[in-house]
Every structure is written in structure tokens, then in C-alpha cells.
CSV table of C-alpha atoms and ligand atoms in Angstrom, one decimal:
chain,number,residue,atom,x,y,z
J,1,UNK,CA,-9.6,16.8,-8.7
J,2,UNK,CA,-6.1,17.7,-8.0
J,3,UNK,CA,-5.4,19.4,-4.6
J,4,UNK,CA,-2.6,22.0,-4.4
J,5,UNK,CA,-1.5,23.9,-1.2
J,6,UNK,CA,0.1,27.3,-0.7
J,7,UNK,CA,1.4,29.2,1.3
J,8,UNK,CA,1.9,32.7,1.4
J,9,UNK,CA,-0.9,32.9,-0.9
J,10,UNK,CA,-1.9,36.1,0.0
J,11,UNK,CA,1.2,37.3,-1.8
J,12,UNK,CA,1.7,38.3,-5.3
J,13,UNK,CA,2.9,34.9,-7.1
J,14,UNK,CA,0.4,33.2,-4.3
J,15,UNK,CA,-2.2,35.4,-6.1
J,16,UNK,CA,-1.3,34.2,-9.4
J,17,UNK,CA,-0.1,30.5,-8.8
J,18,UNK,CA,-4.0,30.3,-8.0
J,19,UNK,CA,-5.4,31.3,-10.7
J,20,UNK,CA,-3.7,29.5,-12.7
J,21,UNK,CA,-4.1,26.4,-10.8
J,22,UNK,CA,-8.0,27.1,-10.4
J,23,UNK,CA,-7.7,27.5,-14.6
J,24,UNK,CA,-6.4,24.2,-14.5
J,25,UNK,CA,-8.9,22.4,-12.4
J,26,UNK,CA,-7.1,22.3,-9.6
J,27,UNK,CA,-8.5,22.8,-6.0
J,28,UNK,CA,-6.7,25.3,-4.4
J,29,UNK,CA,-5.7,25.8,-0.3
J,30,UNK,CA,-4.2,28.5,0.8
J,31,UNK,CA,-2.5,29.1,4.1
J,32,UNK,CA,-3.3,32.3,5.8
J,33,UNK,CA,-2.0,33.3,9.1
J,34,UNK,CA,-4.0,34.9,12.2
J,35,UNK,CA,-4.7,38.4,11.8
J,36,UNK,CA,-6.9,40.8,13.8
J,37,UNK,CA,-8.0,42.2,10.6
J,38,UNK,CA,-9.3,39.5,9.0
J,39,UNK,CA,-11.8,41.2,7.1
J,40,UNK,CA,-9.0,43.1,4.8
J,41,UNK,CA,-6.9,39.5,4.2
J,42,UNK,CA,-6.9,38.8,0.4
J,43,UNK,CA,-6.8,41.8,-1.5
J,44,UNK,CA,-4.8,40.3,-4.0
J,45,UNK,CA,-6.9,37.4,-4.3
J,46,UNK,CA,-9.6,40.0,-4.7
J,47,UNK,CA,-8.1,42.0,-7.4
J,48,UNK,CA,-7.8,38.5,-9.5
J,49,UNK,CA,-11.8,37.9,-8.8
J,50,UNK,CA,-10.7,34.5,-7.3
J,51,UNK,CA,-11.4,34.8,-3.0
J,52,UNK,CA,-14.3,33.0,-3.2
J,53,UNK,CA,-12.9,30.0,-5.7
J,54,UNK,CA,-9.8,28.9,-2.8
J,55,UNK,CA,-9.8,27.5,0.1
J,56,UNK,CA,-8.3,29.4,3.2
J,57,UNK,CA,-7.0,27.5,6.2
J,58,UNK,CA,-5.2,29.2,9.4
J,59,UNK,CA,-1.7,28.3,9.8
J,60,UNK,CA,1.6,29.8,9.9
J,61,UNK,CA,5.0,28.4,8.4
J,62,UNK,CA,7.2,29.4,12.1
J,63,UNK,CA,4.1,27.0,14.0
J,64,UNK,CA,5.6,23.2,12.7
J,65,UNK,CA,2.4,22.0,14.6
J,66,UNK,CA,-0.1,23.9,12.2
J,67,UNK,CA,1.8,22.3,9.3
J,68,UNK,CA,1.6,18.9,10.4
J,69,UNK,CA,-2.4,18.9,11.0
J,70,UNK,CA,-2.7,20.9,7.1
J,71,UNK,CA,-0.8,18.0,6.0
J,72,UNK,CA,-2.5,15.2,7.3
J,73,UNK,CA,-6.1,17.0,7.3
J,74,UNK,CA,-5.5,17.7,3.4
J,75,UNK,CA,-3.4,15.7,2.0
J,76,UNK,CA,-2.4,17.5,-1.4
J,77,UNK,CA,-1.0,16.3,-4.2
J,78,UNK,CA,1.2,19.5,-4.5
J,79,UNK,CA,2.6,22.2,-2.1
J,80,UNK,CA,4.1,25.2,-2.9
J,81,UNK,CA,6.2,26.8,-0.6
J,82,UNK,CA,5.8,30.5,-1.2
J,83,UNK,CA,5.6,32.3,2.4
J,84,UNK,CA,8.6,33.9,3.7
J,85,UNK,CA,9.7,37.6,4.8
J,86,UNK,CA,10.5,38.7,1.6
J,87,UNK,CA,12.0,42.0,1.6
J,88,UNK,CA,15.5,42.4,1.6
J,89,UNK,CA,15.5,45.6,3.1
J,90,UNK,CA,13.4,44.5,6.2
J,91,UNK,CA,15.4,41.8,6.4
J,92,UNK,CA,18.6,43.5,8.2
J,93,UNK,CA,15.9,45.0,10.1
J,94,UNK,CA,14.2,41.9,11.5
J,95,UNK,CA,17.1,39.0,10.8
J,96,UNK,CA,16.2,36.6,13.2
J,97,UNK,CA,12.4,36.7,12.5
J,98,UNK,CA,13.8,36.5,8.6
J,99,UNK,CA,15.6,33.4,9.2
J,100,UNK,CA,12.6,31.7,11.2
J,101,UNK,CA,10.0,32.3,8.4
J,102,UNK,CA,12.2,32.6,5.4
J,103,UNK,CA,14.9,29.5,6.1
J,104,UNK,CA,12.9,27.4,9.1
J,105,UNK,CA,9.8,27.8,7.7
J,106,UNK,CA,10.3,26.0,4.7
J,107,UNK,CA,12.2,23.0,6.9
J,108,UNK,CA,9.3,23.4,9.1
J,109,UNK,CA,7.0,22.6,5.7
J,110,UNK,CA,9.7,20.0,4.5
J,111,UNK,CA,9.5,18.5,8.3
J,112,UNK,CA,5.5,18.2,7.8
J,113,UNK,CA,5.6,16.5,4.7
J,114,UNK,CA,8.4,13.9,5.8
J,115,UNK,CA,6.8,12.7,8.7
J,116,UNK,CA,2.9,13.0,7.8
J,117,UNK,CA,2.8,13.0,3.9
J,118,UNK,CA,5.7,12.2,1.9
J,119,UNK,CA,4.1,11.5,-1.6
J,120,UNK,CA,3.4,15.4,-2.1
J,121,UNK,CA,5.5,17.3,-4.4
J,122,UNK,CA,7.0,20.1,-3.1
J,123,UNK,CA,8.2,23.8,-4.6
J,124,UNK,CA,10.5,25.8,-3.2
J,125,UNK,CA,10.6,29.3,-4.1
J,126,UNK,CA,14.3,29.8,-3.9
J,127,UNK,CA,16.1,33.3,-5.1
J,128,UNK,CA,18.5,35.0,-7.9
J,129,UNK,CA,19.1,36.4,-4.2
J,130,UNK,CA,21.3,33.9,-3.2
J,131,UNK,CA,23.5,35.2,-5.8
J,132,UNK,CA,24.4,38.1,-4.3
J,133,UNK,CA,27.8,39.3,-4.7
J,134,UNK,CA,27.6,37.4,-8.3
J,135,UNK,CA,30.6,35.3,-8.8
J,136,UNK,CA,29.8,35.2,-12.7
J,137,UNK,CA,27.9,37.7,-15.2
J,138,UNK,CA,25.2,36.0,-16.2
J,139,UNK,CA,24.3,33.4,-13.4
J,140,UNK,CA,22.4,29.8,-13.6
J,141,UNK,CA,22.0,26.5,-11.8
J,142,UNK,CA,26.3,26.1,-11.2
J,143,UNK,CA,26.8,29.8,-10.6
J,144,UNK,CA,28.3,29.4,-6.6
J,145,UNK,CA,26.0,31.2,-3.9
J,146,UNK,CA,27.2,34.6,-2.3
J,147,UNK,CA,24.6,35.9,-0.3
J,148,UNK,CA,24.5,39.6,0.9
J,149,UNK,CA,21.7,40.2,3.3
J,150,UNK,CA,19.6,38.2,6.1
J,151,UNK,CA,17.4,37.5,3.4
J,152,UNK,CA,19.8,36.0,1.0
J,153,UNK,CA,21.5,33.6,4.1
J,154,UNK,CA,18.3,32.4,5.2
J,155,UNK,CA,16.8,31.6,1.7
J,156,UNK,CA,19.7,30.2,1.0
J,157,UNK,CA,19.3,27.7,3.8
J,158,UNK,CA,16.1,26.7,3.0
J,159,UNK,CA,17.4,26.3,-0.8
J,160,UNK,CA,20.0,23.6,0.4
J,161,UNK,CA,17.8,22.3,2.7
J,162,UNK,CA,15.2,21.4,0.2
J,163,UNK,CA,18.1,20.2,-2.1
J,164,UNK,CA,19.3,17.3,0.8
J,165,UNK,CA,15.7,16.5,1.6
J,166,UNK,CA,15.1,15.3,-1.7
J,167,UNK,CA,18.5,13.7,-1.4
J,168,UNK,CA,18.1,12.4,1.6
J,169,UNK,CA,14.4,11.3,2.0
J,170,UNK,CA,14.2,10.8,-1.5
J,171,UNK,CA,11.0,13.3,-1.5
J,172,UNK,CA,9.7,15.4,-4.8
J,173,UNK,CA,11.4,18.5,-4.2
J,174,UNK,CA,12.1,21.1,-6.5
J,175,UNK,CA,13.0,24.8,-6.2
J,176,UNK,CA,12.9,27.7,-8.6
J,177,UNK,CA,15.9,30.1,-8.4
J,178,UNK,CA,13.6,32.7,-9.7
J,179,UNK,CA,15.0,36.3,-10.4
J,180,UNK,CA,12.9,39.1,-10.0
J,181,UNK,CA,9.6,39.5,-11.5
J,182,UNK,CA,7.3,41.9,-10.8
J,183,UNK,CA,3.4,42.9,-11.6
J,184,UNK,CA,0.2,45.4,-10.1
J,185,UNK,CA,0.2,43.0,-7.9
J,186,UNK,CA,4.2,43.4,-6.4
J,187,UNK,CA,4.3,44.9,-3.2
J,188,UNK,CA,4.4,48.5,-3.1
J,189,UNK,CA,7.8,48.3,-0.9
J,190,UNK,CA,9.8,47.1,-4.3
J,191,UNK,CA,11.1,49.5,-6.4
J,192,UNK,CA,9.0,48.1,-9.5
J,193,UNK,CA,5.7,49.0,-7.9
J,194,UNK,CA,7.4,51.8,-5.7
J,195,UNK,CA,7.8,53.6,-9.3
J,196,UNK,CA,4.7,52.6,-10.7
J,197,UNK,CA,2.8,53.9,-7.7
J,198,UNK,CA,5.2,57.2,-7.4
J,199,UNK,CA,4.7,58.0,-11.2
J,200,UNK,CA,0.7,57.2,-11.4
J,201,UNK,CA,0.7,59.5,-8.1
J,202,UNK,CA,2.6,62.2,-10.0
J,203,UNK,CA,1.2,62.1,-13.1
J,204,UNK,CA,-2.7,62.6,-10.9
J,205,UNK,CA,-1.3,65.5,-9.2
J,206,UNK,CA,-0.9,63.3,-6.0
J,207,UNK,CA,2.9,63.9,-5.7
J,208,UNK,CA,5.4,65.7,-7.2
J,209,UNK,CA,8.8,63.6,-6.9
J,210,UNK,CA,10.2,60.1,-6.7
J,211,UNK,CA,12.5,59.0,-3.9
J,212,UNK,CA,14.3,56.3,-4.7
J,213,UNK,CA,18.4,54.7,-3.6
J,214,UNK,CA,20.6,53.2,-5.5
J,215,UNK,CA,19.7,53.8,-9.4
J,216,UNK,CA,22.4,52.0,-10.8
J,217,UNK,CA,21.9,48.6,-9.3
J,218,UNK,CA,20.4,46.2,-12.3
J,219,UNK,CA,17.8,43.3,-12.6
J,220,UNK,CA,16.8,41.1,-14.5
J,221,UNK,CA,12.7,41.4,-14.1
J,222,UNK,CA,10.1,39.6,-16.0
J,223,UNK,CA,6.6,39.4,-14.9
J,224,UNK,CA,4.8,36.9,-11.9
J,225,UNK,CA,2.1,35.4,-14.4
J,226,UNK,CA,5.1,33.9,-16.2
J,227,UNK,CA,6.6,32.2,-12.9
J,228,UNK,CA,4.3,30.7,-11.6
J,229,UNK,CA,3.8,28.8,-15.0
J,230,UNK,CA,7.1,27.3,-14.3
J,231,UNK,CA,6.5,26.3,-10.6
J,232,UNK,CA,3.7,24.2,-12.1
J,233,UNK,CA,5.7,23.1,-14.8
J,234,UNK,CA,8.8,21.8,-12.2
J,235,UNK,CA,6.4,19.9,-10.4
J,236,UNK,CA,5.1,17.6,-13.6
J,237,UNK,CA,8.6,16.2,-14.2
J,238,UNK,CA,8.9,12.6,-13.4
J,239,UNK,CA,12.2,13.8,-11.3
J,240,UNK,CA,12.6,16.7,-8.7
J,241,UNK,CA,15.7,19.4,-9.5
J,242,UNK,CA,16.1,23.0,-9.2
J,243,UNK,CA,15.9,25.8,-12.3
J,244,UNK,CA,16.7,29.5,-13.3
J,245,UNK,CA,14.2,31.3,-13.8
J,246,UNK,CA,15.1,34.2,-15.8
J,247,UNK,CA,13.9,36.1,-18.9
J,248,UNK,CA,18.3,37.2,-19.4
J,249,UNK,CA,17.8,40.9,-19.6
J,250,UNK,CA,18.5,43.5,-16.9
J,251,UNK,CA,17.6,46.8,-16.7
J,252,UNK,CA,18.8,49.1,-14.1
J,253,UNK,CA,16.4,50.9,-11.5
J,254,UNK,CA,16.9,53.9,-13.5
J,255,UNK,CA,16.0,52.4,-16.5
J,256,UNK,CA,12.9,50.8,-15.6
J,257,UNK,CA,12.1,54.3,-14.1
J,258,UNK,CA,13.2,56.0,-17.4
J,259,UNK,CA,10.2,53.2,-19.1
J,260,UNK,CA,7.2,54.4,-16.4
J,261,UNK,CA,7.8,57.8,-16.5
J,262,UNK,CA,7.9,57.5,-20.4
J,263,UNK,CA,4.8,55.2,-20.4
J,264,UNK,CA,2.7,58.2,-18.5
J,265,UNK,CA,4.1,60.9,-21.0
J,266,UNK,CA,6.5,62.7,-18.3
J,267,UNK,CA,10.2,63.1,-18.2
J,268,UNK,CA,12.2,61.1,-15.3
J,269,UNK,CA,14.7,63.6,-14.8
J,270,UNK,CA,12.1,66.1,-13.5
J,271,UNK,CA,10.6,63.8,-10.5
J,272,UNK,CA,13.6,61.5,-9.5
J,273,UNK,CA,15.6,62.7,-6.4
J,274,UNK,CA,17.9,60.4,-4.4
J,275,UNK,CA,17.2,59.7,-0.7
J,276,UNK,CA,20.0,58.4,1.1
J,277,UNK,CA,18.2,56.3,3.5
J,278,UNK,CA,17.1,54.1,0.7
J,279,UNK,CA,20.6,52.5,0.4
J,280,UNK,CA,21.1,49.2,1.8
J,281,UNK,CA,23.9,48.1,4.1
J,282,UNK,CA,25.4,45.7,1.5
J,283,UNK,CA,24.0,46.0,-2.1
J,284,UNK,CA,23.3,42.9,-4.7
J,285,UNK,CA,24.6,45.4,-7.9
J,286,UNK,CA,23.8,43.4,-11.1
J,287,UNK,CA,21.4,40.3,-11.4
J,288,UNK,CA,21.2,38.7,-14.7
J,289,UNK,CA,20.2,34.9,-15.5
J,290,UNK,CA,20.2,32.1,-17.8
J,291,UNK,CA,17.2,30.0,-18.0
J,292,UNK,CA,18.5,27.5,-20.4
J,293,UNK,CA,17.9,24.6,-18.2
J,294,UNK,CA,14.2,25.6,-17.7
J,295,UNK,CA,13.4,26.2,-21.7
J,296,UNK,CA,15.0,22.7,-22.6
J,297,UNK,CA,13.6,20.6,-19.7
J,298,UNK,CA,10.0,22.8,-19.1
J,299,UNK,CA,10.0,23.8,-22.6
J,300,UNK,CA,9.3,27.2,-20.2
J,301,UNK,CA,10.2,30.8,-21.2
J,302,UNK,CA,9.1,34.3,-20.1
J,303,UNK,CA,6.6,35.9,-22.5
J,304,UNK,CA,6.4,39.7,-21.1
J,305,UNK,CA,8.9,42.3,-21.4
J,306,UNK,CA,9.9,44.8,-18.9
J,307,UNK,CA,9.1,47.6,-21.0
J,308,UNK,CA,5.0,45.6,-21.5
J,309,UNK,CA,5.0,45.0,-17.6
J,310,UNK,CA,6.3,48.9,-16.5
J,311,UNK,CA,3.5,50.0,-18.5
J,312,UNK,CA,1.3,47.2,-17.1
J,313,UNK,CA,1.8,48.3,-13.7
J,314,UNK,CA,1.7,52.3,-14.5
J,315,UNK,CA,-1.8,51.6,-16.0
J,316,UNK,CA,-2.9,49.7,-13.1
J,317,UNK,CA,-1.4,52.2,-10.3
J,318,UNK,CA,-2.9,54.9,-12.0
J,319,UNK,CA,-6.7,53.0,-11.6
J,320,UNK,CA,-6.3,52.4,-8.1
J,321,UNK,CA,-5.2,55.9,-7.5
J,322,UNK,CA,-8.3,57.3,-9.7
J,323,UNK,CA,-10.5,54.5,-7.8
J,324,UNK,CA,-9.6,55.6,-4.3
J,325,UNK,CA,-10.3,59.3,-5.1
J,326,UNK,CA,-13.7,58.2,-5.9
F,1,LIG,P1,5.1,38.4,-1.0
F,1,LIG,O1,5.9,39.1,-0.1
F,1,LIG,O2,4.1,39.1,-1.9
F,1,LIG,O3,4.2,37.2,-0.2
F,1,LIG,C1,4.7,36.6,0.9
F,1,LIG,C2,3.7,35.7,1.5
F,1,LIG,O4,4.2,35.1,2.7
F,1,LIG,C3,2.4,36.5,2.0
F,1,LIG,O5,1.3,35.7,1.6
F,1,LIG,C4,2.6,36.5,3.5
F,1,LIG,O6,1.4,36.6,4.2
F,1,LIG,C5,3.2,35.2,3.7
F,1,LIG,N1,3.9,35.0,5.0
F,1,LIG,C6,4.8,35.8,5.6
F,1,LIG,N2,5.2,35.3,6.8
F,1,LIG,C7,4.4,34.2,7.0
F,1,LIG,C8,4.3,33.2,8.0
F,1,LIG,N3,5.1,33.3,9.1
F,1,LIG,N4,3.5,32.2,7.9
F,1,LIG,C9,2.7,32.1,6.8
F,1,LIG,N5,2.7,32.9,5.8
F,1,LIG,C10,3.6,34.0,5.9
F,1,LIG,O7,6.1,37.5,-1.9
F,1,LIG,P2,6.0,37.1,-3.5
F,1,LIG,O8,4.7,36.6,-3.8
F,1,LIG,O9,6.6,38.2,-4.3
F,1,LIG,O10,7.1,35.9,-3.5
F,1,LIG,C11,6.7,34.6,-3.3
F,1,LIG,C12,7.9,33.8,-2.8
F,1,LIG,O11,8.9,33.8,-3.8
F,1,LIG,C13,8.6,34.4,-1.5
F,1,LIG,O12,9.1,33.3,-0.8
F,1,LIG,C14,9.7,35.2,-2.1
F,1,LIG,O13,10.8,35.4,-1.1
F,1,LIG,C15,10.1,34.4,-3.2
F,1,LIG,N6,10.8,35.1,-4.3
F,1,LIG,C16,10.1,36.1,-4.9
F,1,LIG,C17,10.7,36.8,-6.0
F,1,LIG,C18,10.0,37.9,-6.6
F,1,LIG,O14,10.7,38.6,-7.4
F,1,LIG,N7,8.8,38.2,-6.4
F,1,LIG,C19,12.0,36.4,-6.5
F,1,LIG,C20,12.6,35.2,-5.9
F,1,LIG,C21,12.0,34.6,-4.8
F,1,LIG,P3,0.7,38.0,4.7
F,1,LIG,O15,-0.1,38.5,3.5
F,1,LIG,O16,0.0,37.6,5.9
F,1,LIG,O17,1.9,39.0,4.9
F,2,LIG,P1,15.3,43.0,-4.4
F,2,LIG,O1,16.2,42.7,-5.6
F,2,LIG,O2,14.6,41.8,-3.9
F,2,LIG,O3,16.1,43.6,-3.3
F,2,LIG,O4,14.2,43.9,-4.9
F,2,LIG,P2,13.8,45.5,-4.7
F,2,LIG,O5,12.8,45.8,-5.7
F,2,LIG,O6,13.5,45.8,-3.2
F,2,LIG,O7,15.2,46.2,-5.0
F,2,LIG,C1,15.8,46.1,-6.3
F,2,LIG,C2,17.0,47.1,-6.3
F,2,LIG,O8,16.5,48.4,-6.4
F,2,LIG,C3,18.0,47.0,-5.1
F,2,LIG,O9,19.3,47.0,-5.7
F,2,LIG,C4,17.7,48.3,-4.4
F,2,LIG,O10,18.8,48.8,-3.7
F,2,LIG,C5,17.3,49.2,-5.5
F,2,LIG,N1,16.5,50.4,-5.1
F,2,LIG,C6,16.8,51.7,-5.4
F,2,LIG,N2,15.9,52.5,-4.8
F,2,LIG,C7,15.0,51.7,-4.2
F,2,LIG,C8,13.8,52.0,-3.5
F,2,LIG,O11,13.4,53.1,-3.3
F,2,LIG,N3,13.1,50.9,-2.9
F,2,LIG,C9,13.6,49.6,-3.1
F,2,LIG,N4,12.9,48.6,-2.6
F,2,LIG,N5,14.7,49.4,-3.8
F,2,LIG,C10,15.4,50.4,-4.4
């Protein structure tokens, strides 16, 4: 039996990565880190009907010492580097503890593996983030990098630092410059699931408007079951490299609004109302990618639309809500 081990697992592509790896046969370690509410950890894993099928170890991606014993206790056959601090906004809000999780922590993982088990593949989940400022309309694997936010900078890092491992230590390393994707399991802090929530709320009777910022900023979203297909997929090639991931349509923030409000029968126009304190201090505008490389070389493509996931996520917002009411 193949082992594979995650980390951030209690995430949303952590979530789903499992799955699919338990459907494949795999078993499956996730790395969870110290919490004083340990009871409540894995609601995601929950929600899939898998906490009992993985394998949860303590550890922490900033702690190089934790890594090295997880290594050399477990030896897997495949790690997937998934933890980080993910959200941008927070990131200008907590840079420093950003760049230790989100950049050092996955040279803390690479670290581990070089010294205590080199032979394991390794994913990297890098970002359509580190695109930033986009120096071309429709980005892929040569696009250059131009980073906007603490986020962006320390992903980056660990994107380039992953790149000269594999150069330089000759390990399996491979990263997925994955563009946004989204599903009921997203955090509720993105605006994907932020508008699902909002318009399930509203159309309960729970709220009656939608905050949101910048409405004009696009993205090119596609849905988390699909990705972590690919990070699979990357880490079967005979050679370690670096892909798009992209489904090469974007849709603004308004426009996926526009799709959920539709999706629960109400007009956008009557709930949406701008709050100034959701702007960022340096924006990433448009987001759009070319996955070529992965649909010739993975034979990989997204399967779910936006307008199919919007609708997903409505449905499944407006559960939870009914659910918690009792
Ligand atoms: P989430 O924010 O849902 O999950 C992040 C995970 O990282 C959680 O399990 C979290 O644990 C864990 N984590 C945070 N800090 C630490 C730490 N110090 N040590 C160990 N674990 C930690 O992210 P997603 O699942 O959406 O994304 C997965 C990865 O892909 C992330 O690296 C993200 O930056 C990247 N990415 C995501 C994209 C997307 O659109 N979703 C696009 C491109 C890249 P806890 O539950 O304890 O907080
Ligand atoms: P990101 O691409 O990783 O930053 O993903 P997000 O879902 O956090 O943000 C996507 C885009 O939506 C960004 O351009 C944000 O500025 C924009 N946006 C507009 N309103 C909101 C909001 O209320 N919350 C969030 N998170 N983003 C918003």
C-alpha cells in the first residue's frame, strides 16, 4: 500500500487530495498542528465522511524538528506540501508569520526530505498568485513572476526554492501553479464561499445584504476536486516539473455573484453593497491561465464550470445554514 503525506490537510484541497488518494488505495497521513480545541479539528474531513479512514499526526511546517521525525517515522512514498497561511488579505496583516509558514515552511519540508528521506516525491502547491501584477493576459509556466502581497513574495520563495532543490539535490519535486478553485469546502474568508454563504443567508432570511470590495477584479476559478487530480497526476511522471493549472476562463467577483444570486432565484443588484474596508493595499486585477502544458503532459483538464460550482456551493451553504437552525 502506497503511503502519502499531507499537510495542511485540514484544509480544503487537503480534504479532497484525501479522498481521492484513500479512493485510490492509498494510505493517507495528515499533519495536524497543536490546538487546544482538538475535538472541533477536521470538519472538512468530516463533511467528506473520511476522519476516520486518515491518519493524523501532530506536527507543524514552522517546527523543522517535527518534520524530520514525520519523515523518518513514515517514510512515504509521496508528500504533498499543502499548509501555508493562505489568505492574501491576512497576509499584510501577519507578513512575517506568512513568510515563516507559507515560504520557510515548505524549505523546512524540502530540508526534511533532503536529509532524512530523499526518495519521496514531493508537491508543492505553488500560486497563479505569484502572478500578480500579470506581465501577460493569459499567464502559464514562462509568464515572469510579479508578486503583490506578503502572500505572493513568500509563495513565491518557496516556488523557487522547490524549483533549485530539485535542481540541486536532484529530488522529485514538482509544483502546481494552481489558479483559484474554489468548493463548499473553500474557506468562508474567500469571496467564492463569502457569496455563497452571504446569498444562502439571504435567501433564509438570515441577512439582508452582501458586503463585498473590489467587484471588478477577475479570476479564473475552477473547482478543488479537479486539482487535486493533477497533484496526483504531477507526481506519476517519471520527471519532476512544474504546471498551470487553470480551467482559462475568468469571471469577475461580480459575475460569479451575478451566477449565486441567480442560482437562488434573487436579483444581485438588490443585496450587493460595497464596503470599503474590503479593498486590499495592492490588488491582483485579472488572473487568467493556460493549462496547455498540464492537458498534453497529464492528459489533465478541469471538468466543472464556475457557473456548476457557484451553484454547488449555494446549495451546500444553504444546508448548513438550514442544518444549524435545527
Ligand atoms: P486552506 O487555507 O484551506 O488550508 C491551509 C492548511 O494549512 C490548513 O490545513 C491549515 O491548518 C494548515 N496550516 C496552516 N499553518 C500551518 C502550520 N504552521 N503548520 C501546519 N499546517 C498549517 O488552503 P487550501 O486548501 O485552499 O489550499 C491548499 C494550498 O494550496 C495552500 O498552500 C494554498 O496557499 C495553495 N493554493 C490554494 C489555491 C486555492 O485557490 N485554493 C490556489 C493556489 C494555491 P489549520 O486547519 O490548523 O488552520
Ligand atoms: P485570492 O485571489 O487568493 O486573493 O482570493 P480571494 O477569494 O480572497 O479574492 C479574490 C478577489 O476578490 C480579490 O481580487 C479580492 O480583492 C476580491 N474581493 C472583493 N470583495 C471581496 C471580499 O469581500 N472578500 C474577499 N476575500 N475578496 C474580495
Amino acid at each position: 500500500m502506497k503511503k502519502a503525506f499531507i499537510t495542511g490537510i485540514t484544509g480544503q484541497d487537503g480534504a479532497y487530495l484525501s479522498k481521492f488518494l484513500l479512493d485510490k488505495g492509498y494510505h493517507v497521513i495528515g499533519m495536524i498542528r497543536r490546538s487546544a480545541s482538538s475535538d472541533m479539528i477536521g470538519e472538512r474531513l468530516r463533511y467528506l465522511g473520511i476522519i476516520g479512514e486518515v491518519e493524523l499526526v501532530d506536527g507543524d511546517l514552522i517546527d523543522l524538528s517535527s518534520l524530520v521525525r514525520l519523515m523518518s517515522t513514515y517514510k512515504p512514498d509521496e508528500v504533498y506540501n499543502l499548509a501555508a497561511q493562505s489568505f492574501v488579505a491576512t497576509s499584510w496583516q501577519q507578513p512575517l508569520l506568512t513568510g515563516a509558514v507559507t515560504g520557510t515552511g515548505a524549505v523546512n519540508m524540502l530540508e526534511a526530505l533532503r536529509l532524512t528521506h530523499p526518495s519521496a516525491r514531493f508537491y508543492q502547491a505553488s500560486s497563479s498568485e505569484m502572478f500578480g501584477k500579470a506581465q501577460a493576459p493569459v499567464q502559464n509556466e514562462s509568464t515572469p513572476f510579479y508578486p503583490r502581497s506578503p502572500y505572493a513574495a513568500a509563495k513565491l520563495y518557496a516556488h523557487w526554492m522547490t524549483v533549485n532543490y530539485r535542481e540541486s539535490f536532484d529530488l522529485h519535486a514538482s509544483s502546481g501553479i494552481a489558479f483559484n478553485h474554489e468548493s463548499p469546502l473553500r474557506g468562508v474568508e474567500f469571496v467564492t464561499r463569502h457569496i455563497s454563504d452571504g446569498v444562502a443567508k439571504i435567501k433564509l432570511g438570515l441577512a439582508s445584504q452582501l458586503k463585498l470590495g473590489n467587484v471588478n477584479a477577475t479570476r479564473d476559478w475552477g473547482h478543488a476536486r479537479d486539482y487535486v487530480q493533477a497533484m496526483w497526476q504531477m507526481l506519476q511522471q517519471d520527471e519532476p516539473d512544474d504546471y498551470v493549472l487553470a480551467t482559462g476562463r475568468a469571471v469577475s467577483v461580480q459575475g460569479f455573484a451575478e451566477m449565486a444570486f441567480a442560482h437562488a432565484g434573487l436579483n444581485a443588484a438588490d443585496y450587493i453593497t460595497h464596503d470599503p474596508a474590503r479593498l486590499r493595499p495592492a490588488e491582483v486585477d485579472a488572473l487568467l491561465g493556460d493549462a496547455a502544458k498540464a492537458a498534453q503532459q497529464l492528459g489533465w483538464r478541469a471538468n466543472v464550470s464556475v457557473e456548476e460550482m457557484a451553484a454547488e456551493m449555494v446549495d451546500a451553504d444553504i444546508a448548513r445554514h438550514r442544518r444549524k437552525a435545527g
